[in-house]
PDB file of C-alpha atoms in Angstrom:
ATOM      1  CA  UNK J   8    -109.531-192.803-164.555  1.00 93.00           C
ATOM      2  CA  UNK J   9    -110.082-189.780-163.678  1.00 97.00           C
ATOM      3  CA  UNK J  10    -107.018-188.155-164.569  1.00 98.00           C
ATOM      4  CA  UNK J  11    -105.256-185.301-161.689  1.00 98.00           C
ATOM      5  CA  UNK J  12    -103.181-183.293-163.155  1.00 98.00           C
ATOM      6  CA  UNK J  13    -100.707-180.522-160.312  1.00 98.00           C
ATOM      7  CA  UNK J  14     -98.318-177.553-161.670  1.00 98.00           C
ATOM      8  CA  UNK J  15     -96.116-176.813-160.949  1.00 98.00           C
ATOM      9  CA  UNK J  16     -94.466-180.313-159.924  1.00 98.00           C
ATOM     10  CA  UNK J  17     -92.243-178.011-157.739  1.00 98.00           C
ATOM     11  CA  UNK J  18     -91.663-174.763-156.206  1.00 98.00           C
ATOM     12  CA  UNK J  19     -89.584-172.350-154.138  1.00 97.00           C
ATOM     13  CA  UNK J  20     -90.796-170.062-152.151  1.00 97.00           C
ATOM     14  CA  UNK J  21     -89.586-167.595-149.542  1.00 97.00           C
ATOM     15  CA  UNK J  22     -90.890-167.413-146.230  1.00 97.00           C
ATOM     16  CA  UNK J  23     -93.570-164.840-146.154  1.00 97.00           C
ATOM     17  CA  UNK J  24     -94.708-165.130-149.672  1.00 97.00           C
ATOM     18  CA  UNK J  25     -97.870-166.425-151.337  1.00 98.00           C
ATOM     19  CA  UNK J  26     -97.710-169.894-152.893  1.00 98.00           C
ATOM     20  CA  UNK J  27    -100.663-171.280-155.185  1.00 98.00           C
ATOM     21  CA  UNK J  28    -101.022-174.550-156.995  1.00 98.00           C
ATOM     22  CA  UNK J  29    -103.550-175.770-159.293  1.00 98.00           C
ATOM     23  CA  UNK J  30    -105.459-178.756-159.662  1.00 98.00           C
ATOM     24  CA  UNK J  31    -106.676-179.706-163.083  1.00 98.00           C
ATOM     25  CA  UNK J  32    -108.687-183.047-163.791  1.00 98.00           C
ATOM     26  CA  UNK J  33    -109.809-184.845-167.251  1.00 98.00           C
ATOM     27  CA  UNK J  34    -112.979-184.429-166.316  1.00 98.00           C
ATOM     28  CA  UNK J  35    -115.141-182.677-163.012  1.00 98.00           C
ATOM     29  CA  UNK J  36    -115.311-183.477-160.177  1.00 97.00           C
ATOM     30  CA  UNK J  37    -117.477-181.173-159.625  1.00 95.00           C
ATOM     31  CA  UNK J  38    -116.960-180.231-155.599  1.00 94.00           C
ATOM     32  CA  UNK J  39    -115.787-183.516-154.679  1.00 96.00           C
ATOM     33  CA  UNK J  40    -112.086-181.967-154.606  1.00 98.00           C
ATOM     34  CA  UNK J  41    -109.662-182.254-151.454  1.00 98.00           C
ATOM     35  CA  UNK J  42    -105.477-181.166-150.916  1.00 98.00           C
ATOM     36  CA  UNK J  43    -103.072-183.024-148.663  1.00 98.00           C
ATOM     37  CA  UNK J  44     -99.713-182.248-147.823  1.00 98.00           C
ATOM     38  CA  UNK J  45     -97.085-184.619-147.220  1.00 98.00           C
ATOM     39  CA  UNK J  46     -93.234-184.449-145.031  1.00 98.00           C
ATOM     40  CA  UNK J  47     -91.047-186.306-145.113  1.00 95.00           C
ATOM     41  CA  UNK J  48     -91.422-189.922-143.127  1.00 95.00           C
ATOM     42  CA  UNK J  49     -94.558-188.435-142.199  1.00 97.00           C
ATOM     43  CA  UNK J  50     -98.369-190.184-143.978  1.00 98.00           C
ATOM     44  CA  UNK J  51    -100.624-187.655-145.933  1.00 98.00           C
ATOM     45  CA  UNK J  52    -102.944-184.533-143.413  1.00 98.00           C
ATOM     46  CA  UNK J  53    -105.904-183.746-144.855  1.00 98.00           C
ATOM     47  CA  UNK J  54    -105.732-179.955-145.494  1.00 98.00           C
ATOM     48  CA  UNK J  55    -109.303-179.066-147.231  1.00 98.00           C
ATOM     49  CA  UNK J  56    -111.965-180.747-148.358  1.00 97.00           C
ATOM     50  CA  UNK J  57    -114.474-179.876-151.155  1.00 96.00           C
ATOM     51  CA  UNK J  58    -113.085-177.452-152.562  1.00 97.00           C
ATOM     52  CA  UNK J  59    -112.655-175.084-150.167  1.00 97.00           C
ATOM     53  CA  UNK J  60    -113.361-176.703-146.543  1.00 96.00           C
ATOM     54  CA  UNK J  61    -110.591-175.760-143.903  1.00 98.00           C
ATOM     55  CA  UNK J  62    -110.355-179.223-142.012  1.00 97.00           C
ATOM     56  CA  UNK J  63    -110.222-178.645-137.965  1.00 96.00           C
ATOM     57  CA  UNK J  64    -106.458-177.893-137.208  1.00 97.00           C
ATOM     58  CA  UNK J  65    -105.681-176.387-140.290  1.00 98.00           C
ATOM     59  CA  UNK J  66    -104.398-172.408-140.062  1.00 97.00           C
ATOM     60  CA  UNK J  67    -106.509-170.366-141.554  1.00 98.00           C
ATOM     61  CA  UNK J  68    -103.258-169.076-144.281  1.00 98.00           C
ATOM     62  CA  UNK J  69    -104.423-172.343-146.458  1.00 98.00           C
ATOM     63  CA  UNK J  70    -107.116-171.525-148.979  1.00 98.00           C
ATOM     64  CA  UNK J  71    -109.047-173.521-151.324  1.00 98.00           C
ATOM     65  CA  UNK J  72    -110.699-172.719-154.435  1.00 98.00           C
ATOM     66  CA  UNK J  73    -112.785-173.598-157.594  1.00 98.00           C
ATOM     67  CA  UNK J  74    -114.637-175.914-159.617  1.00 96.00           C
ATOM     68  CA  UNK J  75    -115.947-178.717-162.361  1.00 95.00           C
ATOM     69  CA  UNK J  76    -112.443-179.295-163.429  1.00 98.00           C
ATOM     70  CA  UNK J  77    -109.598-176.161-162.183  1.00 98.00           C
ATOM     71  CA  UNK J  78    -108.788-175.595-158.570  1.00 98.00           C
ATOM     72  CA  UNK J  79    -106.461-174.003-157.202  1.00 98.00           C
ATOM     73  CA  UNK J  80    -104.510-174.528-152.812  1.00 98.00           C
ATOM     74  CA  UNK J  81    -102.961-171.101-151.908  1.00 98.00           C
ATOM     75  CA  UNK J  82    -100.933-170.004-149.145  1.00 98.00           C
ATOM     76  CA  UNK J  83    -100.544-166.605-147.930  1.00 98.00           C
ATOM     77  CA  UNK J  84     -97.709-166.082-145.866  1.00 97.00           C
ATOM     78  CA  UNK J  85     -95.830-169.650-146.472  1.00 97.00           C
ATOM     79  CA  UNK J  86     -94.291-170.281-143.189  1.00 97.00           C
ATOM     80  CA  UNK J  87     -91.172-172.730-142.176  1.00 95.00           C
ATOM     81  CA  UNK J  88     -93.361-175.311-141.264  1.00 96.00           C
ATOM     82  CA  UNK J  89     -95.324-175.185-144.397  1.00 97.00           C
ATOM     83  CA  UNK J  90     -92.452-176.331-146.685  1.00 93.00           C
ATOM     84  CA  UNK J  91     -94.178-180.841-147.430  1.00 97.00           C
ATOM     85  CA  UNK J  92     -95.826-182.175-150.918  1.00 98.00           C
ATOM     86  CA  UNK J  93     -98.861-181.259-151.325  1.00 98.00           C
ATOM     87  CA  UNK J  94    -101.788-183.337-153.430  1.00 98.00           C
ATOM     88  CA  UNK J  95    -105.266-182.554-154.732  1.00 98.00           C
ATOM     89  CA  UNK J  96    -107.672-185.399-154.560  1.00 98.00           C
ATOM     90  CA  UNK J  97    -110.594-186.275-156.356  1.00 98.00           C
ATOM     91  CA  UNK J  98    -113.693-188.753-154.658  1.00 97.00           C
ATOM     92  CA  UNK J  99    -116.145-188.016-157.834  1.00 96.00           C
ATOM     93  CA  UNK J 100    -115.710-191.048-159.574  1.00 96.00           C
ATOM     94  CA  UNK J 101    -115.380-194.902-158.050  1.00 94.00           C
ATOM     95  CA  UNK J 102    -111.700-195.481-158.600  1.00 97.00           C
ATOM     96  CA  UNK J 103    -109.792-192.218-156.206  1.00 98.00           C
ATOM     97  CA  UNK J 104    -107.283-190.339-157.432  1.00 98.00           C
ATOM     98  CA  UNK J 105    -104.565-188.461-156.759  1.00 98.00           C
ATOM     99  CA  UNK J 106    -102.660-186.005-158.135  1.00 98.00           C
ATOM    100  CA  UNK J 107     -98.760-186.801-158.495  1.00 98.00           C
ATOM    101  CA  UNK J 108     -97.590-183.662-155.817  1.00 98.00           C
ATOM    102  CA  UNK J 109     -96.315-180.269-156.380  1.00 98.00           C
ATOM    103  CA  UNK J 110     -92.884-179.941-153.678  1.00 98.00           C
ATOM    104  CA  UNK J 111     -93.204-176.457-152.313  1.00 98.00           C
ATOM    105  CA  UNK J 112     -89.408-175.891-151.092  1.00 97.00           C
ATOM    106  CA  UNK J 113     -87.614-173.307-149.039  1.00 90.00           C
ATOM    107  CA  UNK J 114     -85.230-170.625-151.647  1.00 91.00           C
TER     108      UNK J 114
ATOM    109  CA  UNK E  30    -108.944-189.593-130.244  1.00 93.00           C
ATOM    110  CA  UNK E  31    -109.307-192.872-132.835  1.00 96.00           C
ATOM    111  CA  UNK E  32    -105.921-193.599-134.103  1.00 97.00           C
ATOM    112  CA  UNK E  33    -104.366-196.399-136.846  1.00 98.00           C
ATOM    113  CA  UNK E  34    -101.357-198.584-137.003  1.00 98.00           C
ATOM    114  CA  UNK E  35    -100.678-200.583-140.083  1.00 98.00           C
ATOM    115  CA  UNK E  36     -98.840-204.461-139.831  1.00 98.00           C
ATOM    116  CA  UNK E  37     -96.971-206.744-142.232  1.00 96.00           C
ATOM    117  CA  UNK E  38     -94.113-208.190-143.653  1.00 93.00           C
ATOM    118  CA  UNK E  39     -91.442-205.913-144.937  1.00 94.00           C
ATOM    119  CA  UNK E  40     -90.613-207.870-147.189  1.00 97.00           C
ATOM    120  CA  UNK E  41     -92.261-210.259-149.139  1.00 98.00           C
ATOM    121  CA  UNK E  42     -90.642-213.005-152.305  1.00 98.00           C
ATOM    122  CA  UNK E  43     -92.104-211.875-156.266  1.00 98.00           C
ATOM    123  CA  UNK E  44     -94.589-213.925-156.781  1.00 97.00           C
ATOM    124  CA  UNK E  45     -96.726-214.572-152.859  1.00 98.00           C
ATOM    125  CA  UNK E  46     -98.919-212.733-151.112  1.00 98.00           C
ATOM    126  CA  UNK E  47     -98.676-209.373-149.599  1.00 98.00           C
ATOM    127  CA  UNK E  48    -101.041-209.419-146.180  1.00 98.00           C
ATOM    128  CA  UNK E  49    -101.370-206.268-143.683  1.00 98.00           C
ATOM    129  CA  UNK E  50    -102.996-204.678-140.697  1.00 98.00           C
ATOM    130  CA  UNK E  51    -104.223-201.983-140.056  1.00 98.00           C
ATOM    131  CA  UNK E  52    -104.978-202.153-136.147  1.00 98.00           C
ATOM    132  CA  UNK E  53    -107.891-199.402-134.666  1.00 97.00           C
ATOM    133  CA  UNK E  54    -107.680-197.812-131.713  1.00 97.00           C
ATOM    134  CA  UNK E  55    -109.653-195.103-129.616  1.00 96.00           C
ATOM    135  CA  UNK E  56    -112.816-195.614-131.345  1.00 95.00           C
ATOM    136  CA  UNK E  57    -114.989-199.010-133.062  1.00 93.00           C
ATOM    137  CA  UNK E  58    -114.158-199.685-136.949  1.00 93.00           C
ATOM    138  CA  UNK E  59    -117.870-200.257-137.747  1.00 90.00           C
ATOM    139  CA  UNK E  60    -118.669-196.448-136.945  1.00 88.00           C
ATOM    140  CA  UNK E  61    -116.691-195.811-140.492  1.00 91.00           C
ATOM    141  CA  UNK E  62    -115.676-196.387-143.521  1.00 95.00           C
ATOM    142  CA  UNK E  63    -112.039-197.554-144.537  1.00 97.00           C
ATOM    143  CA  UNK E  64    -109.184-197.482-147.520  1.00 98.00           C
ATOM    144  CA  UNK E  65    -106.194-198.025-148.618  1.00 98.00           C
ATOM    145  CA  UNK E  66    -103.171-195.604-149.699  1.00 98.00           C
ATOM    146  CA  UNK E  67    -100.098-196.568-151.036  1.00 98.00           C
ATOM    147  CA  UNK E  68     -96.845-194.653-152.154  1.00 98.00           C
ATOM    148  CA  UNK E  69     -93.572-195.844-154.559  1.00 98.00           C
ATOM    149  CA  UNK E  70     -90.358-194.038-152.607  1.00 95.00           C
ATOM    150  CA  UNK E  71     -90.432-190.991-154.172  1.00 93.00           C
ATOM    151  CA  UNK E  72     -93.721-191.329-155.595  1.00 96.00           C
ATOM    152  CA  UNK E  73     -97.082-190.123-155.243  1.00 97.00           C
ATOM    153  CA  UNK E  74     -99.888-191.542-153.320  1.00 98.00           C
ATOM    154  CA  UNK E  75    -102.622-194.446-155.069  1.00 98.00           C
ATOM    155  CA  UNK E  76    -105.649-194.956-154.089  1.00 98.00           C
ATOM    156  CA  UNK E  77    -106.185-199.342-153.702  1.00 98.00           C
ATOM    157  CA  UNK E  78    -109.525-199.357-152.644  1.00 98.00           C
ATOM    158  CA  UNK E  79    -112.199-198.940-149.830  1.00 97.00           C
ATOM    159  CA  UNK E  80    -114.361-201.397-147.193  1.00 95.00           C
ATOM    160  CA  UNK E  81    -117.548-200.517-146.187  1.00 83.00           C
ATOM    161  CA  UNK E  82    -118.999-200.795-142.913  1.00 67.00           C
ATOM    162  CA  UNK E  83    -121.445-203.731-144.436  1.00 78.00           C
ATOM    163  CA  UNK E  84    -118.157-205.161-145.797  1.00 84.00           C
ATOM    164  CA  UNK E  85    -119.177-204.854-149.717  1.00 92.00           C
ATOM    165  CA  UNK E  86    -115.659-202.899-151.363  1.00 96.00           C
ATOM    166  CA  UNK E  87    -114.290-201.250-154.360  1.00 95.00           C
ATOM    167  CA  UNK E  88    -110.867-201.529-155.838  1.00 97.00           C
ATOM    168  CA  UNK E  89    -108.461-199.504-157.886  1.00 98.00           C
ATOM    169  CA  UNK E  90    -108.594-200.882-161.363  1.00 97.00           C
ATOM    170  CA  UNK E  91    -104.825-200.620-162.156  1.00 97.00           C
ATOM    171  CA  UNK E  92    -104.246-203.600-159.418  1.00 97.00           C
ATOM    172  CA  UNK E  93    -106.218-206.273-161.499  1.00 97.00           C
ATOM    173  CA  UNK E  94    -108.332-207.677-159.113  1.00 97.00           C
ATOM    174  CA  UNK E  95    -105.587-208.699-156.854  1.00 98.00           C
ATOM    175  CA  UNK E  96    -106.098-206.739-153.685  1.00 98.00           C
ATOM    176  CA  UNK E  97    -108.407-207.587-150.802  1.00 98.00           C
ATOM    177  CA  UNK E  98    -109.920-205.871-148.007  1.00 97.00           C
ATOM    178  CA  UNK E  99    -111.645-207.134-145.376  1.00 95.00           C
ATOM    179  CA  UNK E 100    -112.910-205.687-141.628  1.00 94.00           C
ATOM    180  CA  UNK E 101    -112.342-207.955-138.496  1.00 93.00           C
ATOM    181  CA  UNK E 102    -114.893-206.431-135.977  1.00 92.00           C
ATOM    182  CA  UNK E 103    -114.506-208.743-132.712  1.00 95.00           C
ATOM    183  CA  UNK E 104    -110.545-207.300-133.240  1.00 96.00           C
ATOM    184  CA  UNK E 105    -111.099-203.673-134.208  1.00 96.00           C
ATOM    185  CA  UNK E 106    -108.702-204.306-138.193  1.00 96.00           C
ATOM    186  CA  UNK E 107    -108.698-203.768-141.179  1.00 96.00           C
ATOM    187  CA  UNK E 108    -107.112-206.023-143.321  1.00 97.00           C
ATOM    188  CA  UNK E 109    -104.834-205.690-147.042  1.00 98.00           C
ATOM    189  CA  UNK E 110    -104.312-208.930-149.077  1.00 98.00           C
ATOM    190  CA  UNK E 111    -102.390-208.163-152.210  1.00 98.00           C
ATOM    191  CA  UNK E 112    -102.462-211.797-154.317  1.00 98.00           C
ATOM    192  CA  UNK E 113     -99.292-212.339-157.084  1.00 98.00           C
ATOM    193  CA  UNK E 114     -96.747-209.720-156.132  1.00 98.00           C
ATOM    194  CA  UNK E 115     -93.603-207.810-158.194  1.00 98.00           C
ATOM    195  CA  UNK E 116     -91.276-205.893-157.343  1.00 97.00           C
ATOM    196  CA  UNK E 117     -94.214-202.634-158.518  1.00 97.00           C
ATOM    197  CA  UNK E 118     -96.015-203.673-155.194  1.00 98.00           C
ATOM    198  CA  UNK E 119     -92.629-202.163-153.456  1.00 98.00           C
ATOM    199  CA  UNK E 120     -94.187-198.273-151.100  1.00 98.00           C
ATOM    200  CA  UNK E 121     -94.836-197.412-147.779  1.00 98.00           C
ATOM    201  CA  UNK E 122     -99.175-198.442-147.495  1.00 98.00           C
ATOM    202  CA  UNK E 123    -101.436-196.429-145.681  1.00 98.00           C
ATOM    203  CA  UNK E 124    -105.051-196.805-144.282  1.00 98.00           C
ATOM    204  CA  UNK E 125    -107.040-194.451-143.745  1.00 98.00           C
ATOM    205  CA  UNK E 126    -110.334-193.191-142.815  1.00 97.00           C
ATOM    206  CA  UNK E 127    -112.880-191.736-144.926  1.00 96.00           C
ATOM    207  CA  UNK E 128    -115.322-188.963-143.933  1.00 93.00           C
ATOM    208  CA  UNK E 129    -118.184-187.710-145.512  1.00 90.00           C
ATOM    209  CA  UNK E 130    -119.679-184.405-145.477  1.00 88.00           C
ATOM    210  CA  UNK E 131    -123.601-184.465-146.880  1.00 85.00           C
ATOM    211  CA  UNK E 132    -125.237-181.266-147.879  1.00 84.00           C
ATOM    212  CA  UNK E 133    -127.355-182.431-151.146  1.00 84.00           C
ATOM    213  CA  UNK E 134    -124.982-184.408-151.602  1.00 85.00           C
ATOM    214  CA  UNK E 135    -122.437-187.296-150.464  1.00 88.00           C
ATOM    215  CA  UNK E 136    -118.839-186.184-150.371  1.00 91.00           C
ATOM    216  CA  UNK E 137    -116.394-188.784-149.207  1.00 94.00           C
ATOM    217  CA  UNK E 138    -112.396-187.364-148.490  1.00 97.00           C
ATOM    218  CA  UNK E 139    -109.182-189.405-145.919  1.00 98.00           C
ATOM    219  CA  UNK E 140    -109.003-187.615-142.766  1.00 97.00           C
ATOM    220  CA  UNK E 141    -107.379-190.070-140.990  1.00 98.00           C
ATOM    221  CA  UNK E 142    -104.061-192.060-141.924  1.00 98.00           C
ATOM    222  CA  UNK E 143    -101.842-194.670-140.126  1.00 98.00           C
ATOM    223  CA  UNK E 144     -98.047-193.653-140.416  1.00 98.00           C
ATOM    224  CA  UNK E 145     -98.036-196.256-142.625  1.00 98.00           C
ATOM    225  CA  UNK E 146     -96.348-199.853-143.175  1.00 98.00           C
ATOM    226  CA  UNK E 147     -92.959-199.903-145.606  1.00 98.00           C
ATOM    227  CA  UNK E 148     -92.967-203.291-147.458  1.00 98.00           C
ATOM    228  CA  UNK E 149     -90.645-204.243-149.861  1.00 98.00           C
ATOM    229  CA  UNK E 150     -91.373-207.345-152.531  1.00 98.00           C
ATOM    230  CA  UNK E 151     -87.688-208.762-153.389  1.00 96.00           C
ATOM    231  CA  UNK E 152     -86.577-212.700-153.893  1.00 95.00           C
TER     232      UNK E 152
END
């Protein structure tokens, strides 16, 4: 299986800060990399697909970048509603895998 | 607007069989491919497997052949059966729609999720 490693596992930020989450794959996943947001007690929600494409309805302060094995999710000006856990996911291999998650908390 | 709703027994005995259903409303089950994902309490997301519209399936090898996913187009339902369960299978189980974007390649991702159903395995 392709292992997805996110860093950091958690972070604290002030409202308005720029937040960066990284995701590293154990081998290249080409462009098959997607990001999800999950709030407590809720289902995951697709944020970004194929590295950098914003899902409909997702605010433009969210962006994604990267290639091959290294990817980044950035929130430019984090808002109170953005405090949640974020997961990366690859669909390159026949067994889809997720990162372990990054919890973004209010400082 | 399409919606997904999972249902099933909240409690299953060890070594028993877990059977979950996902009911699709607001659209046809034949219009997409579908996946199941689970999440233990306080843990991360684990992809269980997916089913294609022709009934072809693909599973996570970590389940050691214990999972079966099927479609019932007549009821617009997706099902997950997990055999020989143990406490390690205690989790919230989600069904999700696989969506694709085609460029020179076809990229799959999970764009619509149900709210999940909690399953505990305990005697």
